[in-house]
Amino acid sequence: MACPGEAGSLERTFLATLNDVSGWQIDGKTLTLLDEQGASRARLEAVHLY
């Protein structure tokens, strides 16, 4: 982990969120990570880099 300051905090929060994920759903270009109750924990959107 080489992320200083706020970037490191964001990384830790994201990794902690991943621990709560027990399922996922794909809708078009969006991946939604879900917890055990089916609540959204994170949404990630595919973006094409040109």
Steps between C-alpha positions, in 0.01 A plus 500: 500500500670810380205739508566793733240720672143504372574253220607243759183564699289451188678173428441372856130595480462323165672184627285501815188531281610196300487297823124571519428383144320169460356541150504706186275618219584620150275744316649618171836654583436519876616243755321529835650329803236384750504407869315202654172697515526594132586863572744674270847539653674638188430576135773484238455616142702374204668786317681463170832683496592617153 
